[in-house]
Short mmCIF file of N, CA, C and O in Angstrom, two decimals:
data_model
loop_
_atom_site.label_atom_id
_atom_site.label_comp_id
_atom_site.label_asym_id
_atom_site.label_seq_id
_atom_site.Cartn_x
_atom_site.Cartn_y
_atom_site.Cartn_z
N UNK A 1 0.84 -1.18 0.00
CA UNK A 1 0.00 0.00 0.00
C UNK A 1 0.88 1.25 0.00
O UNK A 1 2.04 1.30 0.41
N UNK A 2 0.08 2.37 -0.59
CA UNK A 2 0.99 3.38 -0.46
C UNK A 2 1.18 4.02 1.07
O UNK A 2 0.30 4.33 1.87
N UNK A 3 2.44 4.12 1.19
CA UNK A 3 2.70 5.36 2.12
C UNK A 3 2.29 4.25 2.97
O UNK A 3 2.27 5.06 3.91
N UNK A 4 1.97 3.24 3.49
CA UNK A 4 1.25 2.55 5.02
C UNK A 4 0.24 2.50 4.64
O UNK A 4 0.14 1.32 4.97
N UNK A 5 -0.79 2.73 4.16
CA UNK A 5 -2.27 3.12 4.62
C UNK A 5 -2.74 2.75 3.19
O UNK A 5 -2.10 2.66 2.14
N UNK A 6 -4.24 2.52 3.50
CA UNK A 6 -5.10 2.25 2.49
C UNK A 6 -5.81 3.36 1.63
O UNK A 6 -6.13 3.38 0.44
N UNK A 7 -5.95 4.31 2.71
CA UNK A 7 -6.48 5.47 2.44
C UNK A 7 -5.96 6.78 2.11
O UNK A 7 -5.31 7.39 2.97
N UNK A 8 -6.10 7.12 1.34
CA UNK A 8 -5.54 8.59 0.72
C UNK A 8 -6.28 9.86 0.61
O UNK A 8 -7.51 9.89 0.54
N UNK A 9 -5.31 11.22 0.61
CA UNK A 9 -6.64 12.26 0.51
C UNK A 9 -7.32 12.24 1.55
O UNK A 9 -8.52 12.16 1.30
N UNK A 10 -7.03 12.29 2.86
CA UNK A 10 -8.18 12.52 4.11
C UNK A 10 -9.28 11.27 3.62
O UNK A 10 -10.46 11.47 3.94
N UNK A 11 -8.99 10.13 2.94
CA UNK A 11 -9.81 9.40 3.10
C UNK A 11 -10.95 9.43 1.61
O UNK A 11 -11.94 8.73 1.37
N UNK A 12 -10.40 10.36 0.95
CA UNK A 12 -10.92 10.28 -0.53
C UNK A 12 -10.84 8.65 -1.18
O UNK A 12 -11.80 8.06 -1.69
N UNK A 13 -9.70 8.22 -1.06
CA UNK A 13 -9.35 7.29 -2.01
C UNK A 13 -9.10 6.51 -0.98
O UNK A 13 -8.41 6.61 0.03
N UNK A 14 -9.98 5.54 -1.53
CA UNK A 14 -9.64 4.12 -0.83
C UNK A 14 -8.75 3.06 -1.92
O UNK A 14 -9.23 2.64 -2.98
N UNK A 15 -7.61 2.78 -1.49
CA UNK A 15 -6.99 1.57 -1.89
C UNK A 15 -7.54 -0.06 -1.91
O UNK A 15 -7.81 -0.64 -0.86
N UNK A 16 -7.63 -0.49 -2.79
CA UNK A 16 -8.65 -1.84 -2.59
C UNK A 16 -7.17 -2.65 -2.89
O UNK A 16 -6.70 -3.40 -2.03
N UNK A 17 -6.62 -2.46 -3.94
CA UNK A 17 -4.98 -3.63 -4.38
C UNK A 17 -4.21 -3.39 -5.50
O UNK A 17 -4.54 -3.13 -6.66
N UNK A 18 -3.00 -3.53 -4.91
CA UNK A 18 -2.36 -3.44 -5.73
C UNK A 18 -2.16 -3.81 -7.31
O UNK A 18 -2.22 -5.02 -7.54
N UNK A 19 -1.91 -2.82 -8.63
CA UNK A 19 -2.21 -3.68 -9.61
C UNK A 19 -1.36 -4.28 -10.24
O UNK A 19 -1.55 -5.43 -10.61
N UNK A 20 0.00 -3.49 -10.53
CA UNK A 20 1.28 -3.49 -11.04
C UNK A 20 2.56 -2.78 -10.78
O UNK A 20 2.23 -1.64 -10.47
N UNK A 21 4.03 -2.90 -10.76
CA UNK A 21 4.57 -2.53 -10.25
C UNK A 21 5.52 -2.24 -11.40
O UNK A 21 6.61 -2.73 -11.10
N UNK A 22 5.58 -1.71 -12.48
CA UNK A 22 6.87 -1.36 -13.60
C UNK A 22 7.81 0.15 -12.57
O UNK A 22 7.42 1.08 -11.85
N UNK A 23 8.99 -0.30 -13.00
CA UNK A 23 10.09 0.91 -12.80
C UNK A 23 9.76 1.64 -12.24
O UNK A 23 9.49 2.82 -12.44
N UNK A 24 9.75 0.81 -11.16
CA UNK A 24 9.06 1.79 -9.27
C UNK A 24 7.89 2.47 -9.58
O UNK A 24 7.48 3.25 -8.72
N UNK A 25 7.22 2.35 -10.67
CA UNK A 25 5.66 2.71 -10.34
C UNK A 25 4.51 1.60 -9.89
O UNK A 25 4.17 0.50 -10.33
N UNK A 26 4.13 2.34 -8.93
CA UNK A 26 3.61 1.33 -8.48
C UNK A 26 1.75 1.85 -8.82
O UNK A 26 1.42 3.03 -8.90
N UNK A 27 0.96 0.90 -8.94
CA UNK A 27 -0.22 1.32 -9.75
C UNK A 27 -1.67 0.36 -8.74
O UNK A 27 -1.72 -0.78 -8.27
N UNK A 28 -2.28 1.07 -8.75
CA UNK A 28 -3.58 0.79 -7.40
C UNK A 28 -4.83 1.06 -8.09
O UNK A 28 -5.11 2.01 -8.83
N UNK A 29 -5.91 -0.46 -7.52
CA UNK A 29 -7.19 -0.02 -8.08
C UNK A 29 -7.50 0.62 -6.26
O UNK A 29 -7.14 0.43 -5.10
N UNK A 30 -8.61 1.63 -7.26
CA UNK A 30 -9.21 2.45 -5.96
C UNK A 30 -10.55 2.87 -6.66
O UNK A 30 -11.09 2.82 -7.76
N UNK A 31 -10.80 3.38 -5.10
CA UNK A 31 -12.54 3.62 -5.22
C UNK A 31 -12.32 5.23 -4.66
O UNK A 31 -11.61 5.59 -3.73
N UNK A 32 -13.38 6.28 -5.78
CA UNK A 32 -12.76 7.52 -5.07
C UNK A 32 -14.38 7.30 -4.45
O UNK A 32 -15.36 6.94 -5.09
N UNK A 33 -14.29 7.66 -2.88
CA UNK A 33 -15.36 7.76 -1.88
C UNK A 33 -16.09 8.92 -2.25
O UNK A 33 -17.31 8.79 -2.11
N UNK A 34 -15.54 10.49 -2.85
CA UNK A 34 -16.48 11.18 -3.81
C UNK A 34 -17.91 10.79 -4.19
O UNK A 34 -19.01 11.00 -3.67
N UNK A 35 -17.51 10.16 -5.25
CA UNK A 35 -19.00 10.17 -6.08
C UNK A 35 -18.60 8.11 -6.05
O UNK A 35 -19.66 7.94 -6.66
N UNK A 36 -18.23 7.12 -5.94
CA UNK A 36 -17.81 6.17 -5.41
C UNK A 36 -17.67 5.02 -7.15
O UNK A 36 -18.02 3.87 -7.43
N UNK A 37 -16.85 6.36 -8.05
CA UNK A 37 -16.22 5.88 -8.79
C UNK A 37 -14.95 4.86 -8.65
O UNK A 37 -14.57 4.66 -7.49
N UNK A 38 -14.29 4.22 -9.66
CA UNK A 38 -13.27 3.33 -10.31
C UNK A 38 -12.15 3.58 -10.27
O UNK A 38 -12.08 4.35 -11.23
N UNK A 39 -11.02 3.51 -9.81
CA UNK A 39 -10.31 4.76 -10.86
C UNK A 39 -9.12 4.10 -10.41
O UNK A 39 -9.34 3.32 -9.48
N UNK A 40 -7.91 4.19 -10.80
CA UNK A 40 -6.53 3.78 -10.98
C UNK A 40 -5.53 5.10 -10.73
O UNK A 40 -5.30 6.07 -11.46
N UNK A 41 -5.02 4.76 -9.41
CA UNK A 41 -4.07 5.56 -8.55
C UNK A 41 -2.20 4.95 -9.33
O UNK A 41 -1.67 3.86 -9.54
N UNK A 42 -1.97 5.80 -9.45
CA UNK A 42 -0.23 5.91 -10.28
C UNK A 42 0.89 6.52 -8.85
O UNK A 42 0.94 7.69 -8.47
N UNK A 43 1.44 5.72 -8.44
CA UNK A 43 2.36 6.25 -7.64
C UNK A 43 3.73 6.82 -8.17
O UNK A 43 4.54 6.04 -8.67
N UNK A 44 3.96 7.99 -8.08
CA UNK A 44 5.09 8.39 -9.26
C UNK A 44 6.18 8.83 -8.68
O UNK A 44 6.36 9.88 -8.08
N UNK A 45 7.04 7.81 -8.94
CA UNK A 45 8.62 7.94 -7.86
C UNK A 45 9.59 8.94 -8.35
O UNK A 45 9.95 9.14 -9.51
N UNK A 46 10.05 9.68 -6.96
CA UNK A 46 10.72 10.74 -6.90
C UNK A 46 12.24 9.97 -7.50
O UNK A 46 12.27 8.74 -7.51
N UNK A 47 13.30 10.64 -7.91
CA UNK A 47 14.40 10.23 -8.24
C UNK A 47 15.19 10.67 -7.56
O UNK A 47 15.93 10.92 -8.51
N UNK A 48 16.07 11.23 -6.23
CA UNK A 48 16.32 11.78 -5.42
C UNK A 48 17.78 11.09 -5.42
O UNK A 48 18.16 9.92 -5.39
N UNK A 49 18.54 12.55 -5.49
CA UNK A 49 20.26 11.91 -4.95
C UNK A 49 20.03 11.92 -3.72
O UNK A 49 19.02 12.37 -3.18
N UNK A 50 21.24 11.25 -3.04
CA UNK A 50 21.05 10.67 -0.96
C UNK A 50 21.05 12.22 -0.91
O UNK A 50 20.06 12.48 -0.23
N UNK A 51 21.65 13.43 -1.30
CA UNK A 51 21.46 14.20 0.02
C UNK A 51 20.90 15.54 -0.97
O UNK A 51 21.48 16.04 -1.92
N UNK A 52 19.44 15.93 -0.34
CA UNK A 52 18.62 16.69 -1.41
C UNK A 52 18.42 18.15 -0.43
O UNK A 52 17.83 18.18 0.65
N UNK A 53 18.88 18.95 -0.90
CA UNK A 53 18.24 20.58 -0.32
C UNK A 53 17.02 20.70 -0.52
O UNK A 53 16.30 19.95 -1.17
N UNK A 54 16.65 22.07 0.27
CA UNK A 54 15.32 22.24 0.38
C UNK A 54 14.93 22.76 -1.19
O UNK A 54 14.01 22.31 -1.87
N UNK A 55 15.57 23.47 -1.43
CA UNK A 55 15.25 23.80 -3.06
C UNK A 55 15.37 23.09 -4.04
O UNK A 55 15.13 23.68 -5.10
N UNK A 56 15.63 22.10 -4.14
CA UNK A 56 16.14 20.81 -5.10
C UNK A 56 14.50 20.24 -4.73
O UNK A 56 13.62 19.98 -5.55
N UNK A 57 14.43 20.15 -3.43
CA UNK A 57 12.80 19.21 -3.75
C UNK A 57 12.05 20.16 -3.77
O UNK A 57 10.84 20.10 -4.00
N UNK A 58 12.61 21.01 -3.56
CA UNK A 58 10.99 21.97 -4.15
C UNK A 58 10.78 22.31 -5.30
O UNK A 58 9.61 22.60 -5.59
N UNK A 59 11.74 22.40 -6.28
CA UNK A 59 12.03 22.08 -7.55
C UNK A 59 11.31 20.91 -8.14
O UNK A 59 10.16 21.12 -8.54
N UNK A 60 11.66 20.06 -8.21
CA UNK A 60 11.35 18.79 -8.37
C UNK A 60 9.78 18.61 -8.05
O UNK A 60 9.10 17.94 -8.83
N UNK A 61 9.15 19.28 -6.78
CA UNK A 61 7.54 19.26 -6.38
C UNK A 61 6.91 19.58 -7.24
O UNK A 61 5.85 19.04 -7.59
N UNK A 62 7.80 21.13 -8.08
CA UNK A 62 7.34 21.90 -8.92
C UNK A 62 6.96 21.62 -10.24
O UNK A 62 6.02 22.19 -10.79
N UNK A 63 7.95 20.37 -10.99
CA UNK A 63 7.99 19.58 -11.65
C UNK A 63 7.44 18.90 -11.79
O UNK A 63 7.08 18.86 -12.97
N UNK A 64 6.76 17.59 -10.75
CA UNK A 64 5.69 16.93 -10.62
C UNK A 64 4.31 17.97 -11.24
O UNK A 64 3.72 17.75 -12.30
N UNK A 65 4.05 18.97 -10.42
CA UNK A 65 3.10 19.62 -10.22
C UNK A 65 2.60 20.16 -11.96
O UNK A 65 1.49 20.20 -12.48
N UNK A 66 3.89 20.50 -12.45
CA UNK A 66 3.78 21.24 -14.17
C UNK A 66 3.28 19.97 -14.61
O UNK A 66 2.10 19.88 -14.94
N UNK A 67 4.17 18.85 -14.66
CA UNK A 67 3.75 17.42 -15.63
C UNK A 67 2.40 17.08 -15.27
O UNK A 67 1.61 16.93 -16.20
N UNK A 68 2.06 16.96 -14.27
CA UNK A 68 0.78 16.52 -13.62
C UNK A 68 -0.43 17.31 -14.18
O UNK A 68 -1.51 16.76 -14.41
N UNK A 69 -0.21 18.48 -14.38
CA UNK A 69 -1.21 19.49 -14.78
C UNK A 69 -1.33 19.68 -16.48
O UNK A 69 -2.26 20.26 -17.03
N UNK A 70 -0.19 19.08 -17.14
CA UNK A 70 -0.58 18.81 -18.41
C UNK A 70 -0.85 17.88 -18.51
O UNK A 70 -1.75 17.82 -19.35
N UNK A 71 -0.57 16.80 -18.08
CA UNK A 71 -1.44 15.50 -18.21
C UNK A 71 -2.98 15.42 -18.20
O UNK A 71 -3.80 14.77 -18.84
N UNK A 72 -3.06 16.43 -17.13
CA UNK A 72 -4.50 16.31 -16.76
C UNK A 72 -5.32 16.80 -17.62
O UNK A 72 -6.40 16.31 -17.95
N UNK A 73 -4.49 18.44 -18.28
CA UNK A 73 -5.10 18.87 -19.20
C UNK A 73 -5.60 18.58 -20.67
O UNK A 73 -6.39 19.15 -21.42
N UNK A 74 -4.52 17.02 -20.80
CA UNK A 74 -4.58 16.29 -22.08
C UNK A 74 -5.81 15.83 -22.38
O UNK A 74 -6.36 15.31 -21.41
N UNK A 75 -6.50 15.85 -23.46
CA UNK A 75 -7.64 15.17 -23.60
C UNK A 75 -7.31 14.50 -25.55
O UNK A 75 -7.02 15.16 -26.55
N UNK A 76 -7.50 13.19 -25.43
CA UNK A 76 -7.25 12.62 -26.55
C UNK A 76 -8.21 11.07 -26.02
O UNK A 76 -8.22 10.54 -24.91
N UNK A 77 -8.94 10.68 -27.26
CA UNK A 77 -9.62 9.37 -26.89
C UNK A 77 -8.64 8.07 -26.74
O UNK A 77 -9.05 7.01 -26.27
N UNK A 78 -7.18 8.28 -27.24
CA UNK A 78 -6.51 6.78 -26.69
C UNK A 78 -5.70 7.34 -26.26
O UNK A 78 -4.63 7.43 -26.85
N UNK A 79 -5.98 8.01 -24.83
CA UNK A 79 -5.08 8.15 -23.90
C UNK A 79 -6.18 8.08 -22.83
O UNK A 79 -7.32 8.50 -23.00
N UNK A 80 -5.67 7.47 -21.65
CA UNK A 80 -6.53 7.11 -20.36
C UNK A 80 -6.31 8.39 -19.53
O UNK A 80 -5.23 8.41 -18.96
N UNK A 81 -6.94 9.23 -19.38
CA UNK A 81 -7.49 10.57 -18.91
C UNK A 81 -6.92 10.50 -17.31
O UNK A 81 -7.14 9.53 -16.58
N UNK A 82 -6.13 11.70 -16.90
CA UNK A 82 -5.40 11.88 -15.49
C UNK A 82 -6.81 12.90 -15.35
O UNK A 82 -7.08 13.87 -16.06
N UNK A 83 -7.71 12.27 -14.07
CA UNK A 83 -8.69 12.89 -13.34
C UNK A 83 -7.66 14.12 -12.05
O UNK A 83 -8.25 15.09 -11.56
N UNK A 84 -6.83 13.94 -11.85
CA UNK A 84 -6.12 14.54 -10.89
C UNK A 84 -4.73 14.47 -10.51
O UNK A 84 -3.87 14.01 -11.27
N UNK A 85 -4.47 14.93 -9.27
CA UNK A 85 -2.63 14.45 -8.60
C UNK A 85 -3.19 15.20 -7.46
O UNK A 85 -4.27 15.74 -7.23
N UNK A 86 -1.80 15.00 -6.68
CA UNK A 86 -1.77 14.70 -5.60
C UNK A 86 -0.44 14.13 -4.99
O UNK A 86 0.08 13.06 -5.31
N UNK A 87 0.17 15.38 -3.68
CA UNK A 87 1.10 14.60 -3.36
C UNK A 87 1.05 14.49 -1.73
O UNK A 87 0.60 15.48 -1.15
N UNK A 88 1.43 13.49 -1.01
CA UNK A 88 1.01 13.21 -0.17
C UNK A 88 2.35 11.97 0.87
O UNK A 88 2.67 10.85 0.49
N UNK A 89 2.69 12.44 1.73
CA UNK A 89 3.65 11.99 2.67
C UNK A 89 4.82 11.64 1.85
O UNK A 89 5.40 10.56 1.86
N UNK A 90 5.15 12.80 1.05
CA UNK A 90 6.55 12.77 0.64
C UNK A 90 6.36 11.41 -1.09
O UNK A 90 7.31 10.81 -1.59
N UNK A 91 5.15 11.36 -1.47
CA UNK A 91 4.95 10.74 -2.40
C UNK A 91 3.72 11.54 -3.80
O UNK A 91 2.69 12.17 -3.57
N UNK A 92 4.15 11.29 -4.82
CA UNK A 92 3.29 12.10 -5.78
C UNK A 92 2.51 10.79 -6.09
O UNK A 92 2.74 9.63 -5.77
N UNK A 93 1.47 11.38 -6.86
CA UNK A 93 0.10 10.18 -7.39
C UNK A 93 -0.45 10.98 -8.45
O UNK A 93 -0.32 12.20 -8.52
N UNK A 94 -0.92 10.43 -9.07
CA UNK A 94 -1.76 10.79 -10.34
C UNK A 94 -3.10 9.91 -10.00
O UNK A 94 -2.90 8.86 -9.38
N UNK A 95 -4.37 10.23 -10.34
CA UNK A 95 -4.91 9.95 -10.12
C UNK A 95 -6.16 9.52 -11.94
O UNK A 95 -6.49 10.46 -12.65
N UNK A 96 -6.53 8.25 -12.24
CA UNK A 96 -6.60 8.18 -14.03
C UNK A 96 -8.08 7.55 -13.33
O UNK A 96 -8.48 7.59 -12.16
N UNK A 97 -8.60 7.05 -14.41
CA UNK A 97 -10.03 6.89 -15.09
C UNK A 97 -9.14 5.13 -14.64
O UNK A 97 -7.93 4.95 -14.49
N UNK A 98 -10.07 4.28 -14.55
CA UNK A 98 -10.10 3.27 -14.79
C UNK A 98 -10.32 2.36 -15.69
O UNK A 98 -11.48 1.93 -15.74
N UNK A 99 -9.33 1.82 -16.65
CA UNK A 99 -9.55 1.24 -17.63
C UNK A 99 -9.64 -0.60 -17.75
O UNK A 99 -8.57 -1.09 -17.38
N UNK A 100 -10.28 -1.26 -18.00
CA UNK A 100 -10.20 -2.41 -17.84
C UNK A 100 -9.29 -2.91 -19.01
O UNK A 100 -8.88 -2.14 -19.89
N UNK A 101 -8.91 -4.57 -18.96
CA UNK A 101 -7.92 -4.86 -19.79
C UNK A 101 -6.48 -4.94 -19.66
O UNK A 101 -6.13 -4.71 -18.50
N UNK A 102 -5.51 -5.19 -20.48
CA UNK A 102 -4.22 -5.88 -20.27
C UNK A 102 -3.85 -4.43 -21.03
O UNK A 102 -4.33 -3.85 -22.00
N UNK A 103 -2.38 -4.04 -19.80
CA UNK A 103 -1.78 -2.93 -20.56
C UNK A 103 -0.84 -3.41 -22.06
O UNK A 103 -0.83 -4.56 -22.51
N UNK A 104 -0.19 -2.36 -22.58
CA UNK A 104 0.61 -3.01 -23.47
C UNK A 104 1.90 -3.44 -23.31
O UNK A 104 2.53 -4.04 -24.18
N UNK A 105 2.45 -3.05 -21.85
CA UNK A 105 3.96 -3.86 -21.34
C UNK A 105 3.48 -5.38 -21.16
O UNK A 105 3.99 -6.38 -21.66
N UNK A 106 2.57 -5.30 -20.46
CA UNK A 106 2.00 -6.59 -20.15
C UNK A 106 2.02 -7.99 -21.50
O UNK A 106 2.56 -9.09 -21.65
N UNK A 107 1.02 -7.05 -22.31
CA UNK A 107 0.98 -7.65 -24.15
C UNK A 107 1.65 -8.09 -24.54
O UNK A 107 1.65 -9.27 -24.88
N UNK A 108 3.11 -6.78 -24.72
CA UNK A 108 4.52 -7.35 -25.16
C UNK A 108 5.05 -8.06 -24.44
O UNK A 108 5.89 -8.78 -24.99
N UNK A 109 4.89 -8.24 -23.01
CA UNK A 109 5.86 -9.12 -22.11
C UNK A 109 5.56 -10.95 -23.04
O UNK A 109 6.38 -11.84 -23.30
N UNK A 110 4.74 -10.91 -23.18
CA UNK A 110 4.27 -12.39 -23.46
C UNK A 110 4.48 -12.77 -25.10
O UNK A 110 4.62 -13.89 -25.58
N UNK A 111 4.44 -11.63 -25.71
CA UNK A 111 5.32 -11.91 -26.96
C UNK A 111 6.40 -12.06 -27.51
O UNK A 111 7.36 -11.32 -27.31
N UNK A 112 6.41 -13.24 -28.44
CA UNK A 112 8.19 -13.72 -28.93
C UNK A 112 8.14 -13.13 -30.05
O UNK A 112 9.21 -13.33 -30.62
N UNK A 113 7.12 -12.19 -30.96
CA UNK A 113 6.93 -12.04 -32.24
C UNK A 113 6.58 -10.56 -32.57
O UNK A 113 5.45 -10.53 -32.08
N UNK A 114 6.79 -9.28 -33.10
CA UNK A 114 5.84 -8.45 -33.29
C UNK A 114 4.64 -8.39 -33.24
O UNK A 114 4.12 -9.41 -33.68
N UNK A 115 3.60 -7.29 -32.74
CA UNK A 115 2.78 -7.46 -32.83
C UNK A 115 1.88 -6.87 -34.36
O UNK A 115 1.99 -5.74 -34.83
N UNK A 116 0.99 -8.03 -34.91
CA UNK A 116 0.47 -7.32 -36.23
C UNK A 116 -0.31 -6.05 -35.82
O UNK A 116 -0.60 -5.74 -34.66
N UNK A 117 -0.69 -5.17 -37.23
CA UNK A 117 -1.15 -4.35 -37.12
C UNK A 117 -2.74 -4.46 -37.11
O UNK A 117 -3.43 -3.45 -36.98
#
């Protein structure tokens, strides 16, 4: 679970399980307690040298915060829509639409062949 806890957001987001774990992202189905939608929590890992100033992570917050906000602002039909972010005990999150189905790392993991078009 992230951070310890199941719950995120004062309790917005409930964590139900874990879904996948690629290159330290770690990825969660959740229920937003809101309106008691679906939705798929993105844990998005900081890259941090051992010894970080205060302006280096605030930099970096800042960074999250720009990417996060164009993401969100993206709207395209084959792209899975960032409903939000959020950072929270020293961890950032994105917060997406819930999509059912096999991602495409997943797809390719199991293929020996290109995939046709």
């Amino acid at each position: 679970m992230p951070a310890t806890t199941s719950l995120l957001q004062n309790g917005r987001y409930s964590i139900e399980q874990e879904i996948s774990s690629q290159e330290n992202r770690l990825r969660f189905e959740a229920v937003d307690t809101k309106d008691e939608s679906r939705v798929s929590i993105v844990e998005v890992p900081l890259n941090l040298p051992k010894v970080v100033t205060a302006s280096q992570r605030e930099a970096l917050a800042a960074e999250f915060r720009a990417t996060a906000e164009r993401l969100a602002s993206f709207d395209h039909n084959l792209a899975v829509p960032v409903r939000s972010y959020f950072t929270e005990a020293g961890r950032n999150y994105l917060v997406c639409d819930r999509v059912e189905g096999v991602d495409l790392a997943s797809e390719l993991a199991g293929q020996n062949e290109p995939l046709s078009l």
